[in-house]
Short mmCIF file of C-alpha atoms in Angstrom, two decimals:
data_model
loop_
_atom_site.label_atom_id
_atom_site.label_comp_id
_atom_site.label_asym_id
_atom_site.label_seq_id
_atom_site.Cartn_x
_atom_site.Cartn_y
_atom_site.Cartn_z
CA GLU A 1 105.06 101.82 105.66
CA VAL A 2 103.36 104.51 107.69
CA GLN A 3 100.68 106.24 105.88
CA PHE A 4 98.58 109.38 106.88
CA VAL A 5 95.21 110.59 105.88
CA GLU A 6 94.48 113.98 107.19
CA SER A 7 90.85 115.45 107.49
CA GLY A 8 88.82 118.37 108.92
CA GLY A 9 90.25 121.39 107.42
CA GLY A 10 87.93 124.13 105.66
CA LEU A 11 87.22 127.74 105.30
CA VAL A 12 86.56 129.52 108.63
CA GLN A 13 86.12 133.23 109.81
CA ALA A 14 88.75 134.49 111.99
CA GLY A 15 88.00 133.61 115.72
CA GLY A 16 86.10 130.20 114.47
CA SER A 17 87.33 126.79 115.28
CA LEU A 18 88.26 123.70 113.51
CA ARG A 19 89.09 120.06 114.48
CA LEU A 20 91.52 118.15 112.16
CA SER A 21 91.91 114.34 112.36
CA CYS A 22 94.68 112.23 111.09
CA VAL A 23 94.41 108.50 110.91
CA VAL A 24 97.78 106.72 110.95
CA SER A 25 98.41 103.28 109.65
CA GLY A 26 101.54 101.29 109.73
CA PHE A 27 102.28 103.01 113.07
CA THR A 28 102.39 102.16 116.69
CA PHE A 29 101.67 105.28 119.11
CA ASP A 30 103.98 103.39 121.66
CA ASP A 31 106.99 103.49 119.26
CA SER A 32 107.36 107.10 118.39
CA SER A 33 105.78 110.53 118.88
CA ILE A 34 103.69 112.34 116.54
CA GLY A 35 102.79 115.76 115.51
CA TRP A 36 101.03 118.28 113.41
CA PHE A 37 102.89 120.58 110.88
CA ARG A 38 101.89 123.05 108.63
CA GLN A 39 103.11 124.81 105.33
CA ALA A 40 101.71 128.30 104.40
CA PRO A 41 102.01 129.36 100.78
CA GLY A 42 105.52 130.35 99.90
CA LYS A 43 106.82 129.17 103.37
CA GLY A 44 108.55 126.06 104.71
CA ARG A 45 106.63 123.42 106.60
CA GLU A 46 106.75 124.12 110.60
CA GLY A 47 106.07 122.26 113.56
CA VAL A 48 102.59 123.19 115.17
CA SER A 49 102.28 120.62 117.82
CA CYS A 50 103.74 117.39 118.98
CA LEU A 51 102.71 114.69 121.40
CA SER A 52 104.93 112.54 123.20
CA SER A 53 104.78 108.95 123.47
CA ARG A 54 106.87 108.44 126.25
CA ASP A 55 104.69 110.59 128.89
CA GLY A 56 101.88 112.20 126.81
CA THR A 57 103.35 115.72 127.03
CA ALA A 58 102.23 118.12 124.46
CA TYR A 59 104.49 120.73 122.70
CA TYR A 60 103.16 123.87 120.94
CA ALA A 61 104.54 126.25 118.53
CA THR A 62 104.58 129.69 120.40
CA SER A 63 102.05 131.10 117.63
CA VAL A 64 99.47 128.59 118.66
CA LYS A 65 100.01 127.99 122.45
CA GLY A 66 96.80 128.46 124.32
CA ARG A 67 94.79 128.19 121.05
CA PHE A 68 95.40 124.61 119.71
CA THR A 69 95.18 121.30 121.58
CA ILE A 70 96.61 118.04 120.33
CA SER A 71 95.25 114.65 121.42
CA SER A 72 95.36 110.97 120.21
CA ASP A 73 92.96 108.15 120.40
CA HIS A 74 95.36 104.92 120.08
CA ALA A 75 92.37 102.57 119.69
CA LYS A 76 91.59 104.52 116.51
CA ASN A 77 95.06 105.16 115.66
CA THR A 78 93.81 108.75 115.14
CA VAL A 79 95.57 112.07 116.26
CA TYR A 80 93.46 115.31 116.58
CA LEU A 81 94.26 119.06 116.52
CA GLN A 82 91.57 121.20 118.00
CA MET A 83 92.00 124.57 116.62
CA ASN A 84 90.31 127.49 118.38
CA ASN A 85 90.48 131.34 117.90
CA LEU A 86 91.86 130.72 114.56
CA LYS A 87 93.60 133.81 112.90
CA PRO A 88 94.47 134.32 108.97
CA GLU A 89 98.31 133.75 109.85
CA ASP A 90 96.82 129.95 110.76
CA THR A 91 95.88 129.48 106.98
CA ALA A 92 98.18 126.70 105.56
CA VAL A 93 98.01 123.05 104.49
CA TYR A 94 98.18 120.93 107.62
CA TYR A 95 99.95 117.48 107.89
CA CYS A 96 100.68 115.07 110.53
CA ALA A 97 103.87 113.18 110.75
CA VAL A 98 105.87 110.78 113.10
CA VAL A 99 108.39 112.54 115.47
CA PRO A 100 111.48 110.88 116.71
CA ASN A 101 111.22 110.99 120.36
CA ARG A 102 114.56 112.72 120.70
CA TYR A 103 113.01 115.87 118.84
CA VAL A 104 109.53 115.83 120.35
CA GLN A 105 110.30 118.81 122.46
CA HIS A 106 111.45 120.66 119.49
CA CYS A 107 108.43 119.30 117.32
CA MET A 108 110.68 118.23 114.47
CA THR A 109 110.50 115.50 112.21
CA THR A 110 112.84 113.62 110.08
CA MET A 111 110.40 112.10 107.66
CA SER A 112 111.44 112.34 103.96
CA ASP A 113 109.24 114.50 101.44
CA ASP A 114 107.50 111.31 99.94
CA SER A 115 106.35 109.99 103.27
CA TRP A 116 103.84 112.86 103.99
CA GLY A 117 100.08 112.59 103.37
CA GLN A 118 98.14 114.72 101.38
CA GLY A 119 97.25 117.29 104.21
CA THR A 120 94.06 119.20 104.75
CA GLN A 121 93.70 122.78 103.83
CA VAL A 122 92.92 125.38 106.44
CA THR A 123 91.86 128.85 105.31
CA VAL A 124 90.86 131.44 107.67
CA SER A 125 89.25 134.76 106.46
CA SER A 126 89.74 138.00 108.31
#
């Protein structure tokens, strides 16, 4: 069973930065891709950034391109999301999830609702 523990969220002013971490257990980075997703109040979950296990290519949602950077440390089974120049519209709960390799370019996951971690809240004030 794959488990996720996200951390690093908080309250930050617009223009500020945060670094999110996700420790993954029961998962091998070589087997599948991984990504960060977020869910804002009243909205559905959306893919923010995904990292290909095949070649290390990173994919980003248009809204975060140039501001967010995804990375991973396989030795620590951890994936990170560095978020710079944060905007109020980035406010959401952020989650990490396994991404099938065939969906990594679209940053989509097929994980069931009961497989997600608790997420980490990011709040950006204007």
